[in-house]
Short mmCIF file of C-alpha atoms in Angstrom, two decimals:
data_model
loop_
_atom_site.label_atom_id
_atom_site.label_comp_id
_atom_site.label_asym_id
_atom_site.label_seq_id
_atom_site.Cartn_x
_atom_site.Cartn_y
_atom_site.Cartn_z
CA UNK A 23 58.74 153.81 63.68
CA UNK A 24 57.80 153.18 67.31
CA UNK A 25 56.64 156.86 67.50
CA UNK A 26 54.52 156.59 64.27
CA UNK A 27 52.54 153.31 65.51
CA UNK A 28 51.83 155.07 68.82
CA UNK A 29 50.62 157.98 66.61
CA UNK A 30 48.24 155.30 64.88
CA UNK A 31 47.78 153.82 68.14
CA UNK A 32 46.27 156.88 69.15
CA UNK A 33 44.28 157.80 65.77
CA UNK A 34 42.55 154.29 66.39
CA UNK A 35 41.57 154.83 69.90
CA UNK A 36 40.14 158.63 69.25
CA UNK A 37 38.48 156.83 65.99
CA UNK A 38 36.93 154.20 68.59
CA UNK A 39 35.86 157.03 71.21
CA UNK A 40 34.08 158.59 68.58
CA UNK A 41 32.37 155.88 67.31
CA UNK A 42 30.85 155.57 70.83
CA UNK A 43 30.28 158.50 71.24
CA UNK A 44 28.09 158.52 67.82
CA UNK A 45 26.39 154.74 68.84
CA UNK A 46 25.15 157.04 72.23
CA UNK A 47 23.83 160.06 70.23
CA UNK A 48 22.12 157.78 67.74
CA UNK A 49 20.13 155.57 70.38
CA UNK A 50 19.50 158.47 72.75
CA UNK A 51 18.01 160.49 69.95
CA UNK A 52 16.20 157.02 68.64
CA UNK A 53 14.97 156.48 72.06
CA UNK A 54 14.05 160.32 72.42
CA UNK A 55 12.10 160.95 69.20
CA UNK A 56 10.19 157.75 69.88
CA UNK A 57 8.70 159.26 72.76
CA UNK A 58 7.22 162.36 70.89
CA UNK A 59 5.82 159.90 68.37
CA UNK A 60 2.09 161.53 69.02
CA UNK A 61 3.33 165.32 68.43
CA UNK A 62 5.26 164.30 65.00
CA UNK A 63 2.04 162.26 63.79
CA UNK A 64 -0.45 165.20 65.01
CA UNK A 65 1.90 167.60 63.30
CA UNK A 66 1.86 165.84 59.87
CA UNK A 67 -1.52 165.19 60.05
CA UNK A 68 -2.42 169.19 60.77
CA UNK A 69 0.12 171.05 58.54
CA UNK A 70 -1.82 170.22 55.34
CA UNK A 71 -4.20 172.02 56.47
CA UNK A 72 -2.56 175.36 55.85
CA UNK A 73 -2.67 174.72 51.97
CA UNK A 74 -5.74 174.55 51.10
CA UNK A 75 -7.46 176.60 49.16
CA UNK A 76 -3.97 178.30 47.67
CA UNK A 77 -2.77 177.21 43.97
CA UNK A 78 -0.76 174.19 43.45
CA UNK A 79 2.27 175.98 42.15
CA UNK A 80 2.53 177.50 45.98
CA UNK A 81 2.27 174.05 47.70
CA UNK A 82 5.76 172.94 48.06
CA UNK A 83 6.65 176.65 48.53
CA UNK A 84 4.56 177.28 51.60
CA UNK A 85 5.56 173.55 52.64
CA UNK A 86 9.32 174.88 52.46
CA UNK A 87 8.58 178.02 54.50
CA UNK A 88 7.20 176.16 57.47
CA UNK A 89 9.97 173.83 57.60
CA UNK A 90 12.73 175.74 57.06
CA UNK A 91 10.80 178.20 60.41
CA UNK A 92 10.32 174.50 61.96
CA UNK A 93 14.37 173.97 62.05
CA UNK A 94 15.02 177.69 62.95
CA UNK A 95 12.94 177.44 65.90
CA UNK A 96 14.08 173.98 67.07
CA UNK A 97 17.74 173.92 66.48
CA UNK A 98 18.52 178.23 67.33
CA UNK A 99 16.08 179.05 69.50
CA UNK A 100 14.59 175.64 71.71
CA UNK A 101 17.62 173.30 71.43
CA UNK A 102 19.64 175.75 73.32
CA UNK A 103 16.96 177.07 75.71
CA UNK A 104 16.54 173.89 76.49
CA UNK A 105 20.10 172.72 77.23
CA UNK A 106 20.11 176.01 79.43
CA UNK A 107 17.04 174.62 81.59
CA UNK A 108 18.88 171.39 82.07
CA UNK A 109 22.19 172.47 83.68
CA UNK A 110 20.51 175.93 85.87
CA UNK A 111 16.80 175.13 86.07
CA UNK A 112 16.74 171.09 86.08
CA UNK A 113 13.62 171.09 88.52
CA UNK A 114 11.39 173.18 85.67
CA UNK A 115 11.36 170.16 83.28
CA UNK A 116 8.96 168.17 84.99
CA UNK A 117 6.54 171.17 85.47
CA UNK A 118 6.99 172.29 81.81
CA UNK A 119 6.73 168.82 80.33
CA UNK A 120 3.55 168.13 81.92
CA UNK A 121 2.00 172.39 80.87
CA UNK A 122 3.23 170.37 77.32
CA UNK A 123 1.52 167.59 78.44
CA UNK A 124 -1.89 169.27 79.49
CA UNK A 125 -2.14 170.90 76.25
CA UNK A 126 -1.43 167.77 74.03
CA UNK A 127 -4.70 166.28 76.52
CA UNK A 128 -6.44 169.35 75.28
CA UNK A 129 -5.29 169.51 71.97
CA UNK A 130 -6.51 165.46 71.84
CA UNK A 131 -9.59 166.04 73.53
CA UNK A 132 -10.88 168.77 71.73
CA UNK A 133 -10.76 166.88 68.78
CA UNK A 134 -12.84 164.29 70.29
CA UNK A 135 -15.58 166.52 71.45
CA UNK A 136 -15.89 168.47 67.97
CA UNK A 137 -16.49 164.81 66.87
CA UNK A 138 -19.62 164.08 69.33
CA UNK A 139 -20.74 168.54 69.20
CA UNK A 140 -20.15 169.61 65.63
CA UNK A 141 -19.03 173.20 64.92
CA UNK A 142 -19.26 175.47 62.34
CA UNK A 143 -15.83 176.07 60.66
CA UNK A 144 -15.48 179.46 59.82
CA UNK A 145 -12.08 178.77 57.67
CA UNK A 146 -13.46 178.67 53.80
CA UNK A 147 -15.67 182.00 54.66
CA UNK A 148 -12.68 183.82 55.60
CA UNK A 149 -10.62 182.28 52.92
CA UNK A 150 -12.72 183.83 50.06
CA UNK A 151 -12.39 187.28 51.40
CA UNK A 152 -8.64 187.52 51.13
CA UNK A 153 -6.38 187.45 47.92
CA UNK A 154 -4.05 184.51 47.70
CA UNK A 155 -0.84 186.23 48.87
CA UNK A 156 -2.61 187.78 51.28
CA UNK A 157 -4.23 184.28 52.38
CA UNK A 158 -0.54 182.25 52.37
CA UNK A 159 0.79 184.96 54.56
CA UNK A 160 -1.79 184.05 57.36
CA UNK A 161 -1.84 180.72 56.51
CA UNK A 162 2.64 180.73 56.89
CA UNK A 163 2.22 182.87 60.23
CA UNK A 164 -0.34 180.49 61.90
CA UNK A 165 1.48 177.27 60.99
CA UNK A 166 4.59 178.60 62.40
CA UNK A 167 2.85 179.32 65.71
CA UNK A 168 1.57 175.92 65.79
CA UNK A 169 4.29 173.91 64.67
CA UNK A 170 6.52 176.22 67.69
CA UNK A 171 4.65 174.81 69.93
CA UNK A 172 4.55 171.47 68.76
CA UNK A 173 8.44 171.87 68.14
CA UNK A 174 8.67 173.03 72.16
CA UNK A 175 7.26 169.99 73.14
CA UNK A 176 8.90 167.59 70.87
CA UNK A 177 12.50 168.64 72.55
CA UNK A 178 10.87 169.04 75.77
CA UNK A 179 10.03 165.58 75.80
CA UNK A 180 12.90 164.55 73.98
CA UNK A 181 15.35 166.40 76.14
CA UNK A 182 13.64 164.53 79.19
CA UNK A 183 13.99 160.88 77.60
CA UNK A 184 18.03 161.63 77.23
CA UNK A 185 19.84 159.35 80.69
CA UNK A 186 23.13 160.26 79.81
CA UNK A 187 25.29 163.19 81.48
CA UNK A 188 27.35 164.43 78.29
CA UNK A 189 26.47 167.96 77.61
CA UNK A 190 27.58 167.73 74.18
CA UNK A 191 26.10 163.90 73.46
CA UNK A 192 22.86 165.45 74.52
CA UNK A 193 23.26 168.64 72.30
CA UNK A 194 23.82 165.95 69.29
CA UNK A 195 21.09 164.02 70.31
CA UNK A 196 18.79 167.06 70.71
CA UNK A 197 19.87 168.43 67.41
CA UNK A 198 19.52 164.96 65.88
CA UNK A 199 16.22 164.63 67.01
CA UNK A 200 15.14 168.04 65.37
CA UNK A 201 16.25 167.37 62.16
CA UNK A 202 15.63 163.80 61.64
CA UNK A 203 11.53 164.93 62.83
CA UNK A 204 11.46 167.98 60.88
CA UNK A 205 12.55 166.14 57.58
CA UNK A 206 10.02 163.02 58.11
CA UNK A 207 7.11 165.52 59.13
CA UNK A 208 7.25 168.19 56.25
CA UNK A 209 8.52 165.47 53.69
CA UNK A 210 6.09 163.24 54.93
CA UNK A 211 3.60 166.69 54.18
CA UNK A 212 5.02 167.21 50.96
CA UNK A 213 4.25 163.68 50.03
CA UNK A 214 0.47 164.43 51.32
CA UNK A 215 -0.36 168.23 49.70
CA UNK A 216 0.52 166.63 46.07
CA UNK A 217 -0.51 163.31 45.97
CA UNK A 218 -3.89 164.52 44.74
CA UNK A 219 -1.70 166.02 42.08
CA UNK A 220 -0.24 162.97 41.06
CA UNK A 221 -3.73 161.30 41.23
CA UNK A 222 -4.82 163.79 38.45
CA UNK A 223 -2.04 163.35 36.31
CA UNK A 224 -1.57 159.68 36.19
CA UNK A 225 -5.59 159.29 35.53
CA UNK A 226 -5.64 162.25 32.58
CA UNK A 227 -1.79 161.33 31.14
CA UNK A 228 -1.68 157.71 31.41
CA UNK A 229 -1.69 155.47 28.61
CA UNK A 230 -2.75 152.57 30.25
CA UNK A 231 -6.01 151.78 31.87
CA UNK A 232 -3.84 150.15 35.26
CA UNK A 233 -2.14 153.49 35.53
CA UNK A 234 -5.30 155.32 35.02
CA UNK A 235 -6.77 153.54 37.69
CA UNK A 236 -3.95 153.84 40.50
CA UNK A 237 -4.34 157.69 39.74
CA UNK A 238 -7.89 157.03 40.71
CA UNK A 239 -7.54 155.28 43.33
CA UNK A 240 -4.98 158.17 44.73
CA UNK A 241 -7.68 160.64 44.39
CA UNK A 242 -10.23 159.02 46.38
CA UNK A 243 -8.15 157.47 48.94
CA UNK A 244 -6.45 160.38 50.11
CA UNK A 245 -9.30 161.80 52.11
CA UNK A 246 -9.45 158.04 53.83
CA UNK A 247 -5.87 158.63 54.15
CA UNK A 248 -5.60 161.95 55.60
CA UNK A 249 -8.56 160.82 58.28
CA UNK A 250 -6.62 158.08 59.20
CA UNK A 251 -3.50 159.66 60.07
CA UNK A 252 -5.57 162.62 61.98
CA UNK A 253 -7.35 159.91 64.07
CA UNK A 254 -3.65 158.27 64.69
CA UNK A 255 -2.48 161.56 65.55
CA UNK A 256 -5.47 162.17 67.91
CA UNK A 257 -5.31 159.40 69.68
CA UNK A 258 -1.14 159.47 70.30
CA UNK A 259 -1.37 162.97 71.55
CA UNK A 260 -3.87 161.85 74.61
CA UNK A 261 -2.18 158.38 75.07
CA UNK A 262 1.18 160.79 74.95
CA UNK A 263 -0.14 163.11 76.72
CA UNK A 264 -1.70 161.22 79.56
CA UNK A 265 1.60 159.63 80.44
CA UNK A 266 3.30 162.41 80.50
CA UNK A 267 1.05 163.76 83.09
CA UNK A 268 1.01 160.89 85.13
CA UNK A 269 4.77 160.38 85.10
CA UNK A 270 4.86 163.89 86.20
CA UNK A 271 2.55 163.38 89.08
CA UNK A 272 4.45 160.20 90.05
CA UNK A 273 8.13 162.47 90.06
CA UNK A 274 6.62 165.42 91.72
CA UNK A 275 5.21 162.68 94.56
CA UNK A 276 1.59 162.05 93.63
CA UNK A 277 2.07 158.28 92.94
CA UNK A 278 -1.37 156.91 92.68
CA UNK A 279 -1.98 157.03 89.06
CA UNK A 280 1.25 155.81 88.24
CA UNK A 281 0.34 152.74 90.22
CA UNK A 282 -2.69 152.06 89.68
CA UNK A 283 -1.81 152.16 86.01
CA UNK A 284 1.21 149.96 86.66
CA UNK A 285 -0.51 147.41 88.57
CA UNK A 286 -3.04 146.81 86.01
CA UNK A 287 -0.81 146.37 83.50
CA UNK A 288 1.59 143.82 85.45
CA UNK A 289 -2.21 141.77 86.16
CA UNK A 290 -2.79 141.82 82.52
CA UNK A 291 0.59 141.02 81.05
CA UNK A 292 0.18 137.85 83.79
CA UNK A 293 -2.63 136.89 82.25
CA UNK A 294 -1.31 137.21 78.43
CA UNK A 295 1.16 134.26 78.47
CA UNK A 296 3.20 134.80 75.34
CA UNK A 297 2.21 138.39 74.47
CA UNK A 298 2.57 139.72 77.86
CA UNK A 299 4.85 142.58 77.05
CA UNK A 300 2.51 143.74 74.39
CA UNK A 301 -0.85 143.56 76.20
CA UNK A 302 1.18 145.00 79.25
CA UNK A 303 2.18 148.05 76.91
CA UNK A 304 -1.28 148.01 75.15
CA UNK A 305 -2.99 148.44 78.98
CA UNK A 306 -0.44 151.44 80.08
CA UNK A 307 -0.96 153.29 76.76
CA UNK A 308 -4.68 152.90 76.79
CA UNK A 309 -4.90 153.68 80.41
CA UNK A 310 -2.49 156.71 80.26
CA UNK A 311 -4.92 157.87 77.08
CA UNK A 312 -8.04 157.60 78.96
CA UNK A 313 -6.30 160.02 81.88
CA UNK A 314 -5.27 162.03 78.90
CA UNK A 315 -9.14 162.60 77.41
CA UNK A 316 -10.32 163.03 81.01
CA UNK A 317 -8.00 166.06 81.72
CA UNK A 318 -8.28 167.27 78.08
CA UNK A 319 -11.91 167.15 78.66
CA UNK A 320 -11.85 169.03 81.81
CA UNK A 321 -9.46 171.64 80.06
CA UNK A 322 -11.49 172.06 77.29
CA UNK A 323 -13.99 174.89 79.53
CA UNK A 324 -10.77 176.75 81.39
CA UNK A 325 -9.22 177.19 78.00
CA UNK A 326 -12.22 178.28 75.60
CA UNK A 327 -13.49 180.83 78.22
CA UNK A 328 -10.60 182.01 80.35
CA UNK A 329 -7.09 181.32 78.48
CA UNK A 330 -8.38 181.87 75.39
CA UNK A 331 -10.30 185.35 75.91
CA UNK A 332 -7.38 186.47 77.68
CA UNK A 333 -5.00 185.57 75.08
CA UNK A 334 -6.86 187.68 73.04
CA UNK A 335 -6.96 190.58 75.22
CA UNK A 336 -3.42 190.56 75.96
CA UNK A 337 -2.21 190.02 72.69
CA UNK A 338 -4.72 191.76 69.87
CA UNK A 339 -4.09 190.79 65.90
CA UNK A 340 -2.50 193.61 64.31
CA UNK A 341 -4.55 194.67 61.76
#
């Protein structure tokens, strides 16, 4: 009897460990994926894109294809490349973070300066050369380029928002991160590519005139809706962005921004009286956004006539 309630003994303290264990993957992973808040927003707000145009019935499909690409690449091929640069290469986070960094500045600011110098989109021209299977296969291939990327920064950033020295709690965590962002974003996408759908078919099916007009009201919100969440997106990819560079700067020994930033926001948070931790956040995040559109900005000419042309040298579309 003495042996079996050591035995239980035992059971209860492994049972304990565990739970701990599980309480520090679930707030590092919490903590983690809160920091690449502006990449998950700018990703939902962008993958709708690559549906339009193609017949409803391949909506959800295409949605599907991206996603289930979006935990391939996170969880096989980035979770453990990045576990890999934490334990041999520690020193190339900070230098990759803030490449990720740069381009989420770009990314941001690129968005702003179509807004102020229009372009021509040539997307719907090139769209009604190509047959629709042909069209979803270009549309699949470019949305899994972009949402790698976006996936390599999310654990890049995650990975560097993890304080704890388990290898294994910071595999979870990692892995926790990537699927708890891949479901919101592509359900979240889902949601978005047929709610025009269900717009439609409450306004033609329903029997009552309150139905009818909430499938109205769908239809023309949604374009309000979807430019909402793009300017969200736009504006947590600089402010994201932007601190990621100057946090950078500030480990690699340029501490300037990093204090200047920090000083303003301690003299406004003095000033705030109750809501000093908010305006002291609001100050950081709207400083760190501005140094985030002022490097995307300078980006924007290296990129469109150097990286760009020799991206396309180096790597030609197969025809």
């Amino acid at each position: 009897m003495s042996g079996l309630l050591a035995l239980f003994d035992d059971v209860a303290a492994i049972a304990k460990l565990a739970a701990t264990q599980l309480d520090d993957v679930a707030a590092q992973a919490s903590k983690a994926g809160t920091k690449a808040a502006g990449v998950v927003i700018d990703d939902a707000a962008v993958t709708p894109k690559y549906v339009t145009g193609l017949p409803a019935a391949r909506e959800l499909p295409i949605v599907w294809k991206i996603a289930r690409a979006s935990f391939f690449n996170k969880l096989v091929i980035l979770l453990p490349v990045a576990l890999l640069l934490q334990a041999f290469l520690p020193w190339m986070l900070t230098p990759l973070l803030m490449i990720g960094g740069a381009y989420l500045c770009f990314e941001g600011a690129e968005k702003v300066w179509h807004l102020i110098v229009p372009h021509k989109d040539h997307g719907p021209q090139q769209a009604e050369t190509l047959s629709a299977a042909h069209l979803e296969e270009q549309r699949v291939k470019g949305a899994i380029k972009t949402d790698f990327i976006l996936s390599a920064e999310i654990m890049t950033i995650s990975l560097a928002q993890l304080d704890i020295g388990g290898f294994w709690i910071q595999a979870l965590a990692l892995a926790a991160v990537a699927i708890g962002i891949t479901t919101l974003v592509y359900g979240a996408v889902a949601l978005l590519v047929k709610a025009d759908d269900l717009g439609i078919f409450l306004t033609v099916t329903g029997r009552f005139a309150p139905t009818r007009a909430l499938g109205r009201g769908i239809v023309r919100s949604m374009p309000v809706v979807m430019g909402v969440i793009a300017t969200i997106g736009t504006v947590a990819m600089l402010w994201v962005g932007g601190s990621i560079l100057v946090h950078g700067l500030h480990d690699l020994g340029w501490h300037l921004p990093y204090e200047q930033i920090t000083q303003a926001a301690t003299l406004a948070a003095a000033q705030a009286g109750a809501a000093k931790g908010l305006v002291g956040w609001a100050v950081t995040a709207g400083l760190d956004g501005i140094v985030g559109l002022a490097s995307g900005l300078a980006l924007i000419p290296l990129v469109t006539r150097a990286i760009i042309p020799a991206s396309a040298w180096l790597f030609p579309e197969k025809a």
